[in-house]
Short mmCIF file of C-alpha atoms in Angstrom, two decimals:
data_model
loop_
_atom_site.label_atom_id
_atom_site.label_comp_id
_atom_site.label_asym_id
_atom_site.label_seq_id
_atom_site.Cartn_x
_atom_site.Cartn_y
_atom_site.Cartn_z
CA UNK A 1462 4.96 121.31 91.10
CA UNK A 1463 3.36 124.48 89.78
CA UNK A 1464 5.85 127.52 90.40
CA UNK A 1465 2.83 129.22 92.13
CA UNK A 1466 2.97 126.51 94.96
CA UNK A 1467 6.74 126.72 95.07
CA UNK A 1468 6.66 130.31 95.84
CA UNK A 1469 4.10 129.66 98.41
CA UNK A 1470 6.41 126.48 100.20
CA UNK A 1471 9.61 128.81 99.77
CA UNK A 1472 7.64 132.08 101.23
CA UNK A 1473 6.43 129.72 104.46
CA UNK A 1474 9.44 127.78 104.58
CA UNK A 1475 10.69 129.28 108.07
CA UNK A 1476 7.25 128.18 110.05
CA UNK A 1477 6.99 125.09 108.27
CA UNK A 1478 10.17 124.00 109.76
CA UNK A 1479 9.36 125.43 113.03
CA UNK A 1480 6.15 123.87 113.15
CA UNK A 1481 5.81 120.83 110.96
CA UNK A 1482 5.94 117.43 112.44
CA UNK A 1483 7.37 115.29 109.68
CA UNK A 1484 6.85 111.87 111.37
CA UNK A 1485 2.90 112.33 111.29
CA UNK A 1486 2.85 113.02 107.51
CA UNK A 1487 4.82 110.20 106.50
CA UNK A 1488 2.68 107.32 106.09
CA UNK A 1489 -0.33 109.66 103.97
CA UNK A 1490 2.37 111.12 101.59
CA UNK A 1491 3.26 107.36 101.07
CA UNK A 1492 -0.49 106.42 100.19
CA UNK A 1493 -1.16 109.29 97.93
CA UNK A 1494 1.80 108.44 96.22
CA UNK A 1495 3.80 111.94 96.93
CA UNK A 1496 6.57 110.16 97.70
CA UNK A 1497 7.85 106.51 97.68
CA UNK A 1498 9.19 104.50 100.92
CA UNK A 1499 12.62 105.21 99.92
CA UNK A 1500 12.10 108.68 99.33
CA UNK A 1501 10.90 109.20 103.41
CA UNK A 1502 13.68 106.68 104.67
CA UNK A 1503 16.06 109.72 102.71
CA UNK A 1504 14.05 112.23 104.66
CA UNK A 1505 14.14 110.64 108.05
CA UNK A 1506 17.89 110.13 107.66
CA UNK A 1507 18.68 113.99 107.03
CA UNK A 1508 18.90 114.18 111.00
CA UNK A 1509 16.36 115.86 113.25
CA UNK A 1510 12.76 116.99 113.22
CA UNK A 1511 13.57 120.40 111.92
CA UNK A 1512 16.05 118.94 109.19
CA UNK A 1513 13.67 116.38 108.40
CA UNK A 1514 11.06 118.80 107.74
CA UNK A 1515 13.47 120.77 105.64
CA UNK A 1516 14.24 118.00 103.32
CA UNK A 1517 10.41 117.21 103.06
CA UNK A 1518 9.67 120.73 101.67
CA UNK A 1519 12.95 120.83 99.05
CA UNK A 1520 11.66 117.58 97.74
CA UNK A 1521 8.07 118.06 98.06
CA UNK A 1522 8.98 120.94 95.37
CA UNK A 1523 10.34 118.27 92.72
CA UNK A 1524 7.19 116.30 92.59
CA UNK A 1525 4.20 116.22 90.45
CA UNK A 1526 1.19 119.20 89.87
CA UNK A 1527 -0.60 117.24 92.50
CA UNK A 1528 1.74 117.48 95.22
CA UNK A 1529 0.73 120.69 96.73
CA UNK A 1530 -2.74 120.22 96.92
CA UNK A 1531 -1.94 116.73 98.59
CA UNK A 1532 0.35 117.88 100.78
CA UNK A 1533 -2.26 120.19 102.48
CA UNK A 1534 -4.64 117.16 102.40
CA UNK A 1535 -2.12 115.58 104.76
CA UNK A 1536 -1.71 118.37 107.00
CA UNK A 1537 -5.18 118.84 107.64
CA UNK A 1538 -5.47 115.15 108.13
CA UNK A 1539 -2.80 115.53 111.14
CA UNK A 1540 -4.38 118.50 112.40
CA UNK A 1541 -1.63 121.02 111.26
CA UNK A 1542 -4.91 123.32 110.53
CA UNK A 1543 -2.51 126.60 110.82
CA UNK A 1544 0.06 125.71 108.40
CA UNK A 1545 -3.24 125.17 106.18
CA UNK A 1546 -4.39 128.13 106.84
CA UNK A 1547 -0.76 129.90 106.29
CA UNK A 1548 -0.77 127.80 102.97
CA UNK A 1549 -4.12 128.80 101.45
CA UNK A 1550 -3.48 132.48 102.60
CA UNK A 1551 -0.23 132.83 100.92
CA UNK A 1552 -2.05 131.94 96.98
CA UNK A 1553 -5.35 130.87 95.38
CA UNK A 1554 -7.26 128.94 97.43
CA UNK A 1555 -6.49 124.68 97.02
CA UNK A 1556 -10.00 122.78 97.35
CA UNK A 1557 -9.22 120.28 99.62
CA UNK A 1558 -11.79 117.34 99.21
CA UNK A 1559 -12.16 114.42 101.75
CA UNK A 1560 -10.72 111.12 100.96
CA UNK A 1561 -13.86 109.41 98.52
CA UNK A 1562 -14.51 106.21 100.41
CA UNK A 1563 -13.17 103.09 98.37
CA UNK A 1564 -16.88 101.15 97.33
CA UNK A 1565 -16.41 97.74 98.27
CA UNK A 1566 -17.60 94.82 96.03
CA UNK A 1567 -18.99 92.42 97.96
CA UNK A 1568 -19.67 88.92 96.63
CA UNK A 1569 -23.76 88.18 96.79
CA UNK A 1570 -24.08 84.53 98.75
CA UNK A 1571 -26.66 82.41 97.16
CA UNK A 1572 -28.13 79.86 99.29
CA UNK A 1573 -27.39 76.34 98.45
CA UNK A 1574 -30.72 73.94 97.85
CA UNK A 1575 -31.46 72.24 100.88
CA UNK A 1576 -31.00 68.25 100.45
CA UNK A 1577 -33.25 65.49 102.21
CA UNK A 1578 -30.98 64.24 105.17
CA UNK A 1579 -28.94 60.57 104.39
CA UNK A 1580 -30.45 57.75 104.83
CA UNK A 1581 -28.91 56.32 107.96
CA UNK A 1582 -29.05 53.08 105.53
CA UNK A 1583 -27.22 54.72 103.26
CA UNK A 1584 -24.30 55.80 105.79
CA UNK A 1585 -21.72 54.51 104.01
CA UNK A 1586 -22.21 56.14 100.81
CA UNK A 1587 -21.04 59.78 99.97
CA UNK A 1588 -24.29 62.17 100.18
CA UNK A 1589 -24.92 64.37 96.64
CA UNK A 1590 -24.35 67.75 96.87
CA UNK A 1591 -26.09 69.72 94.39
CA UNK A 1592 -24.27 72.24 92.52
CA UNK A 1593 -26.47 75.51 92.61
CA UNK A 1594 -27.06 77.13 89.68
CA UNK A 1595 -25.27 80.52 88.49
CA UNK A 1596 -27.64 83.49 88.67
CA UNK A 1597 -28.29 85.71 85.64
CA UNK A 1598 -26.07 88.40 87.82
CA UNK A 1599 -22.51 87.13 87.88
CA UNK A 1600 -20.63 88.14 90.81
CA UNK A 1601 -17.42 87.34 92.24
CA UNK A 1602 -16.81 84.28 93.92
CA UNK A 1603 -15.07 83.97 97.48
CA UNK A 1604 -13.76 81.02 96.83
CA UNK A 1605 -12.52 82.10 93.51
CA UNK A 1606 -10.63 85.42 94.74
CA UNK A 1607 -9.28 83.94 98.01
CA UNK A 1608 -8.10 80.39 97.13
CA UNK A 1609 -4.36 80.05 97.17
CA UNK A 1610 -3.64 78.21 93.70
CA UNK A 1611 -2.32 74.73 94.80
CA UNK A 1612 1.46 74.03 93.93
CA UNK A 1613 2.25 72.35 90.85
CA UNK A 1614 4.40 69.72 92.21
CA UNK A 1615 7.48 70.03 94.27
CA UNK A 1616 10.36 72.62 93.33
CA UNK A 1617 13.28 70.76 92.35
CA UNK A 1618 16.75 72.61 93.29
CA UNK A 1619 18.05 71.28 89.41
CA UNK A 1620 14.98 73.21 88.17
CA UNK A 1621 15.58 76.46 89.60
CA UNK A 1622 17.15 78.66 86.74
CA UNK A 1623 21.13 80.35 86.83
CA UNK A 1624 21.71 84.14 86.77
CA UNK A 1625 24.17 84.68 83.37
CA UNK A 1626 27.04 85.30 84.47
CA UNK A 1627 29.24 84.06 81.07
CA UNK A 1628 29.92 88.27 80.38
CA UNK A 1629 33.96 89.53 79.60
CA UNK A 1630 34.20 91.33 82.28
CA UNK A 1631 31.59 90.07 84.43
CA UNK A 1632 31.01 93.43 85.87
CA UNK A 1633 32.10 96.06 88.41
CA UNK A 1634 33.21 96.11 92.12
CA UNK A 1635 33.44 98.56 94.32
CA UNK A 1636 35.40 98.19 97.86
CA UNK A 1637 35.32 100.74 99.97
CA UNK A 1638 38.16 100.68 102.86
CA UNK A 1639 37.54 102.57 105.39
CA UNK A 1640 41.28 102.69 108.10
CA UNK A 1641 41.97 105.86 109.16
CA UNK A 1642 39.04 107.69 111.06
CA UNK A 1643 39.26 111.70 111.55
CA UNK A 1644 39.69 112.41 115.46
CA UNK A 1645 36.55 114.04 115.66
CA UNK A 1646 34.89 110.50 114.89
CA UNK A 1647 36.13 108.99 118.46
CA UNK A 1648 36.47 105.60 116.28
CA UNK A 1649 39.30 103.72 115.89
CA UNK A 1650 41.81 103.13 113.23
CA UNK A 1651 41.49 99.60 111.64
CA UNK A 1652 44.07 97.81 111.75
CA UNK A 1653 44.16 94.51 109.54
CA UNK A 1654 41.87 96.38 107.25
CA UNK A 1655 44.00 96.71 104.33
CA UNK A 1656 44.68 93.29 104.72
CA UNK A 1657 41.11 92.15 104.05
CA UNK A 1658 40.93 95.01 101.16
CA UNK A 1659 43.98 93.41 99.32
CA UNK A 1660 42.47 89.86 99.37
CA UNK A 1661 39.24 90.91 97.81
CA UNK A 1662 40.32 93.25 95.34
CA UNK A 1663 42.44 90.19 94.18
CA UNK A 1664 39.54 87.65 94.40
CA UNK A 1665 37.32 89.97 92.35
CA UNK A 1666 40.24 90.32 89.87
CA UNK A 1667 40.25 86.58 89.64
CA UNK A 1668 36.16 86.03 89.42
CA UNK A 1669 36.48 88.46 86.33
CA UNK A 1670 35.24 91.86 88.16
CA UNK A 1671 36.91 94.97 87.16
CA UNK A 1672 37.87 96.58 90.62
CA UNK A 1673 38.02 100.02 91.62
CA UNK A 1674 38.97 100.40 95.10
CA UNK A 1675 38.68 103.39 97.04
CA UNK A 1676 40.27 104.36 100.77
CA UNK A 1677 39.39 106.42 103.58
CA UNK A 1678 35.64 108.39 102.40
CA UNK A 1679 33.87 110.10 104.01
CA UNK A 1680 29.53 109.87 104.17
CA UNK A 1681 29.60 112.40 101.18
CA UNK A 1682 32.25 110.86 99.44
CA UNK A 1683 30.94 107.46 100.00
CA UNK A 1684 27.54 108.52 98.25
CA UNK A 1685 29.07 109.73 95.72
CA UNK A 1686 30.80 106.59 94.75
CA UNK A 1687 27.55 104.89 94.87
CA UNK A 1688 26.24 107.14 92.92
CA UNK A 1689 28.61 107.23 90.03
CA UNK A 1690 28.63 103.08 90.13
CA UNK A 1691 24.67 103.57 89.44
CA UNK A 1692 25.01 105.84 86.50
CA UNK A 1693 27.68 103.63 84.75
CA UNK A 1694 25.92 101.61 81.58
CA UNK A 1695 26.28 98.34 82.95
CA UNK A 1696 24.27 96.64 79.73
CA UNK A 1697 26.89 94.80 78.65
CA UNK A 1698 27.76 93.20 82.29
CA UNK A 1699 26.76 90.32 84.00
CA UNK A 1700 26.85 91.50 87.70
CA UNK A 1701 27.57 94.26 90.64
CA UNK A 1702 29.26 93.90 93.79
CA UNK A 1703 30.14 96.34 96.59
CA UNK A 1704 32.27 95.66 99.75
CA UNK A 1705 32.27 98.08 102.21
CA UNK A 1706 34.74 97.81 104.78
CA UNK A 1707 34.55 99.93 108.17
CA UNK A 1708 32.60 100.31 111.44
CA UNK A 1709 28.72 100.00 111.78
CA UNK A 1710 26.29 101.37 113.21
CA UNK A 1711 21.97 100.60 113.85
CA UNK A 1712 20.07 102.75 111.99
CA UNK A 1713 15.97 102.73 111.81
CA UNK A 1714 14.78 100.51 108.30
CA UNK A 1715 12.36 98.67 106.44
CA UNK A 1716 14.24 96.39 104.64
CA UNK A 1717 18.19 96.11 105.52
CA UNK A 1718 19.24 96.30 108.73
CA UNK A 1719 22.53 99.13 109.92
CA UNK A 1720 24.44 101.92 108.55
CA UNK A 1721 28.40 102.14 107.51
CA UNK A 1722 30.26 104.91 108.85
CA UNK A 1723 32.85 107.19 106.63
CA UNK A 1724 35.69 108.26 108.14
CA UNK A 1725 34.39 111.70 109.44
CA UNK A 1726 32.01 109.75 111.53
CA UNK A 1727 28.89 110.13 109.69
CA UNK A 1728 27.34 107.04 108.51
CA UNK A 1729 25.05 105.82 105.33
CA UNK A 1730 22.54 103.53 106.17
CA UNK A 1731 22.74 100.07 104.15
CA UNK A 1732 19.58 100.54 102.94
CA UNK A 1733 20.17 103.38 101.07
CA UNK A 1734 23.14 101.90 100.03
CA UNK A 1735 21.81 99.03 97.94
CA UNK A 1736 18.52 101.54 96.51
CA UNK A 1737 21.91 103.22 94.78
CA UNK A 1738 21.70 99.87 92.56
CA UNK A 1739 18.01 98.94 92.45
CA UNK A 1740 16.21 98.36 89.58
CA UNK A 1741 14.53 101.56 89.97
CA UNK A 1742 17.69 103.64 90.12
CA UNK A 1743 20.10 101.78 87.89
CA UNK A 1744 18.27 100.11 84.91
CA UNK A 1745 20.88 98.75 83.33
CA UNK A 1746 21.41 96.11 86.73
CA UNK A 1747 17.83 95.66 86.14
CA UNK A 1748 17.40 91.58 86.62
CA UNK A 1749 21.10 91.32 87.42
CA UNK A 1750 22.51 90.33 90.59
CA UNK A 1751 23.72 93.10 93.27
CA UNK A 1752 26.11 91.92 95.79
CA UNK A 1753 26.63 93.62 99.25
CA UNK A 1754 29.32 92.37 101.32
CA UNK A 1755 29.65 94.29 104.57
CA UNK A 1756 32.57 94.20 107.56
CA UNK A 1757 31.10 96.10 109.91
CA UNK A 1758 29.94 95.56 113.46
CA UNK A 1759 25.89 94.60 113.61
CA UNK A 1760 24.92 96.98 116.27
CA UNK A 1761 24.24 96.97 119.81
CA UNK A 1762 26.00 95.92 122.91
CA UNK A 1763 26.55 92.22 122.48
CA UNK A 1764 29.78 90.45 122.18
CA UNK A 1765 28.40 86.38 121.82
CA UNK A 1766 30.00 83.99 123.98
CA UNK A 1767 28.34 81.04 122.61
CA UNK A 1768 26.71 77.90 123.96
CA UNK A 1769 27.88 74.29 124.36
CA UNK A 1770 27.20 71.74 121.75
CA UNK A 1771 27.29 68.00 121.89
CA UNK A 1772 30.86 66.63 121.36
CA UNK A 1773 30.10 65.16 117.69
CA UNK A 1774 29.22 69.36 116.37
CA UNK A 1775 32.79 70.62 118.42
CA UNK A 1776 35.88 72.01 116.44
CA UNK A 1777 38.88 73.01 118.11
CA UNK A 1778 38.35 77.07 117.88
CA UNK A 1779 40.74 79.72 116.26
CA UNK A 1780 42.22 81.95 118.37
CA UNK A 1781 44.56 85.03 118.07
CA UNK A 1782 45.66 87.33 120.06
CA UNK A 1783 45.41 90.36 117.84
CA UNK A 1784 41.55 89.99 117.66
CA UNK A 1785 39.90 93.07 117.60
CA UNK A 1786 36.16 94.63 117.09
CA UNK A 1787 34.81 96.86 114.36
CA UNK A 1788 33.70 99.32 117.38
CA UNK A 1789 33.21 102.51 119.02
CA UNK A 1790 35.51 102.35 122.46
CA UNK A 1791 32.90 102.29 125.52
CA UNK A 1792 35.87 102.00 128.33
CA UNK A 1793 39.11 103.29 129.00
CA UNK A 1794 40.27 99.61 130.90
CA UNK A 1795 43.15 98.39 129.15
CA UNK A 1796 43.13 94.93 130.91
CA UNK A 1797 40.22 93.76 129.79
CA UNK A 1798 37.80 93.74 126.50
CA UNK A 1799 36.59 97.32 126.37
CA UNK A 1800 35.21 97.37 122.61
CA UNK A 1801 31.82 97.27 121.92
CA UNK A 1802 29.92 96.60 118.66
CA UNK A 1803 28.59 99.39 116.87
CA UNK A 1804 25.12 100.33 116.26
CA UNK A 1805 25.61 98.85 112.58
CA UNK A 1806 24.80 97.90 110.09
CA UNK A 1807 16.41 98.99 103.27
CA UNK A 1808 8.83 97.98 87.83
CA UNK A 1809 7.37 94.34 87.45
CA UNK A 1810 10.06 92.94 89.85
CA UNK A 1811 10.39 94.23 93.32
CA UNK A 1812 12.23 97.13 94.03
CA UNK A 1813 15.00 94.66 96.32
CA UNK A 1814 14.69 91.81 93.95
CA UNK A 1815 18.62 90.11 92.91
CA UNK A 1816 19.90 91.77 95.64
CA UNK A 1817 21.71 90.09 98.34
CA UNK A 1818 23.47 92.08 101.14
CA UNK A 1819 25.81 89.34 103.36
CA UNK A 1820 26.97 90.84 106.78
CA UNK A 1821 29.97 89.71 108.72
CA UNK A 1822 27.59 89.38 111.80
CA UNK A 1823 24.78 88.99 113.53
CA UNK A 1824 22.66 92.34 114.06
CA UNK A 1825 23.46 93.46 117.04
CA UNK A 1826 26.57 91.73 118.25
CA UNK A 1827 30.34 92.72 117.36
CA UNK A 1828 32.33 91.57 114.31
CA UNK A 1829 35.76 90.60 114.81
CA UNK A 1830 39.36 91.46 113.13
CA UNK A 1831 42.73 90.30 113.89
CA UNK A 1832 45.36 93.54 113.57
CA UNK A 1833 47.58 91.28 111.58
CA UNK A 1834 45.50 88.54 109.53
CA UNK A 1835 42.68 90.85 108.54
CA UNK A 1836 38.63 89.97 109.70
CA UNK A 1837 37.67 86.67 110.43
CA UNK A 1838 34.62 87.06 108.00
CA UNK A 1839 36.95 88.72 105.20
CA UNK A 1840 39.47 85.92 105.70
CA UNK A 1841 37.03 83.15 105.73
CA UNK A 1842 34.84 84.57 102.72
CA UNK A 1843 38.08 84.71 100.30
CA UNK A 1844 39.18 81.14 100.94
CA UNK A 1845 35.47 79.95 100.04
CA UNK A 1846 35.62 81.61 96.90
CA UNK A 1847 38.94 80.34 96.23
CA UNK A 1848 38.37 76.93 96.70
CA UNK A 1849 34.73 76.15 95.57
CA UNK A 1850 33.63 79.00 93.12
CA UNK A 1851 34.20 76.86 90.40
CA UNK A 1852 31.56 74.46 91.82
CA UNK A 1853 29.72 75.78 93.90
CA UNK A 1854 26.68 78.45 94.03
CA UNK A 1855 27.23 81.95 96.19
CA UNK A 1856 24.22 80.97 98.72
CA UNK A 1857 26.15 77.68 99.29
CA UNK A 1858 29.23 79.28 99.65
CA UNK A 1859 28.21 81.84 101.59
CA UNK A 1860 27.03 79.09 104.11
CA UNK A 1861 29.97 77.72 104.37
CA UNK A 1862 31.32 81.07 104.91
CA UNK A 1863 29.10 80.81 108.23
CA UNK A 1864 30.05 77.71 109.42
CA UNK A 1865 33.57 78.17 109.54
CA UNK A 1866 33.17 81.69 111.33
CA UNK A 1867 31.31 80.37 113.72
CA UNK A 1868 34.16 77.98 114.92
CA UNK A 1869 36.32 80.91 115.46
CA UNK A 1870 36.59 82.06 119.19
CA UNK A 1871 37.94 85.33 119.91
CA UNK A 1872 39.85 86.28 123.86
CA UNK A 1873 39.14 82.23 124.15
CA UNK A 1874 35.53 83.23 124.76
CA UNK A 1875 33.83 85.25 122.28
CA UNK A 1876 32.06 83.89 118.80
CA UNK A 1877 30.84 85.57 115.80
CA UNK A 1878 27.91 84.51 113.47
CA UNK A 1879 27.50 86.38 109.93
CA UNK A 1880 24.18 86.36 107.74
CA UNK A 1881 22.74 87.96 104.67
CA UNK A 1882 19.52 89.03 103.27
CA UNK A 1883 18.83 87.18 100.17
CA UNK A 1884 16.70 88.46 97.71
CA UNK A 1885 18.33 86.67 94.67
CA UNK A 1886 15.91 84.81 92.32
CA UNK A 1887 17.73 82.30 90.96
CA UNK A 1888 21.40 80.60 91.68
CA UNK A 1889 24.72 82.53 91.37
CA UNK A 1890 27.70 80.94 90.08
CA UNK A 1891 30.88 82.79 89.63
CA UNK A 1892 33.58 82.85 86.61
CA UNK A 1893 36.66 80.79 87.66
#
């Protein structure tokens, strides 16, 4: 941005925060490409309207010469015609020109030749259609621009290609273990935790990831983390994974679902998370795999009791009496179950592609962890690996990983069912 406009933004900056609306401008600083979707989830995760709008005007002053000029564009579009008046009188005056209409190309329909009706004689043989002739005028064809090209054959799961994954170390992992929570939080300590932490940093260890494990952050420490993993060179590795180990929370997205709290109570969204390692941010994970694996609760209210199956799908259920939830407390009753799941947890490849983010449940319901034996999820996902990375693929595993989860039965009552978002393009197998 032009220092001019700077001045201008930094003079106004108290009555644009006053008076902006962020939410309005949002989706028009998307299309005029001022900023990208996962620049405005940042901005709408600063806090509220006023800090929103303060984060939109410190980075609207690290974009491009354009972004002043259509940044008033936007407010005049929402009808902030004072701040655009405030703007223009604080500098030379920014021509602000209507959006030019997009001219549409439409296709030019010639008529087909009409043909003499069929013989009724003739019934049983196929009518000729006459193919009309092209016109000296080419245009585009409906058929041609619409028609879904027709699959060439079946997709064979033998066919489908393998990430590499044959590099000395095969990469870096990250867990985060989040126990002890400040007082301030009003969450929990989590007991069992270091459990779960200890069997993965040794599983990674034995899959041929170089571990780096890191206890009690908080928000701005946990960025930070992510942010150093994403400026490491990882050109010579094979693969990324982070664990993240705490309570959850919903948060607003586009893409992946909850939020991870640090241990001052302040949370980071998982979809910020993961844009730490997109291809965008991190180049040199660029067509590598990015793995997510998240103990947290999934959000809400819920705590799943199930429903009956026939006799031939029933397992005899785990059950412990040290179960516990990855919550925030919502009663003071000690007799009874009084935790509930936290609001929890978004180039020429897509910006998520070889990314896949596995949760320890469903959105919205709690996740489960035994003071003593560590997470059901945690448990479950370290035995997998164990016994079936050397032949099996991380989706399949990962299903299994499911499976067995859902036989577990917490109080004698209540289940658990994790999931993942899987944007992986081809199959994963791990060193063993």
């Amino acid at each position: 941005m032009e220092e001019r406009h700077k001045k201008i933004l930094q003079r106004n900056r108290t009555n644009l925060v006053g008076e902006l609306d962020p939410s309005s401008l949002y989706d028009g600083l998307i299309e005029k490409r001022v900023f990208t979707h996962d620049m405005i989830d940042e901005i709408k995760s600063s806090g509220t309207r006023r800090d929103q709008a303060r984060q939109l005007i410190r980075d609207l002053e690290t974009r491009g010469s354009r972004a002043f000029p259509l940044f008033l564009e936007c407010l005049q579009e929402t009808g902030h015609h004072t701040l655009v008046e405030l703007l223009q009188d604080g500098g030379p005056a920014v021509q602000i020109q209507p959006p030019t209409p997009v001219p549409i190309d439409r296709p030019v329909i010639q008529p087909l030749p009409v043909s003499p009706p069929v013989d009724v004689v003739r019934r049983d043989k196929a009518p000729v259609i006459p193919v009309p002739q092209p016109s000296t005028a080419p245009s585009p064809s409906p058929e041609r621009e619409y028609m879904r090209l027709k699959p060439q054959g079946r997709i064979r799961r033998d066919s489908i290609q393998s990430y590499k994954m044959d590099a000395n170390p095969s990469g870096h992992c990250l867990i985060i273990n989040n126990v002890d929570f400040e007082p301030r939080s009003e969450l929990n300590n989590r007991k069992g935790s270091n459990t779960d932490c200890d069997r993965l940093e040794s599983r990674f260890k034995a899959l041929s990831f170089i571990v780096k494990v890191k206890t009690n952050l908080k928000q701005r420490q946990i960025k930070h983390e992510l942010s150093a993993l994403s400026k490491m060179d990882h050109s010579q590795y094979d693969c990324c994974v982070v664990v993240l180990l705490s309570h959850g929370t919903e948060v607003s997205h586009s893409r992946f679902p909850g939020a991870v709290y640090g241990v001052d109570g302040q949370f980071v969204p998982v979809q910020h998370i993961t844009t730490y390692l997109n291809g965008q941010h991190c180049p040199s994970l660029q067509g590598k795999p990015k793995l997510f694996f998240i103990q947290a609760c999934g959000g809400g209210n819920e705590h799943d009791t199930g429903f009956e199956v026939s006799p031939d799908e029933f397992e005899p259920p785990v059950v412990s009496a040290h179960d516990q939830t990855d919550a925030i407390p919502m009663s003071s009753s000690s007799d009874s179950l009084s935790m509930s799941d936290e609001p929890d947890a978004r180039a020429s490849l897509p910006t998520p592609s070889d990314i896949l983010v596995s949760y320890s449940t469903f959105p919205g319901y709690v996740s489960w962890r035994d003071t003593q034996s560590g997470s059901w999820y945690i448990e479950t996902l370290d035995r997998i690996l164990e016994e079936n990375a050397a032949t099996d693929d991380l989706v399949t595993m990962l299903m299994m990983v499911n499976h067995e989860v859902s036989q577990n039965q917490a109080k004698g009552l209540y289940k658990q069912m994790p999931g993942s978002f899987n944007f992986l393009r081809k199959l994963l197998y791990f060193q063993s």
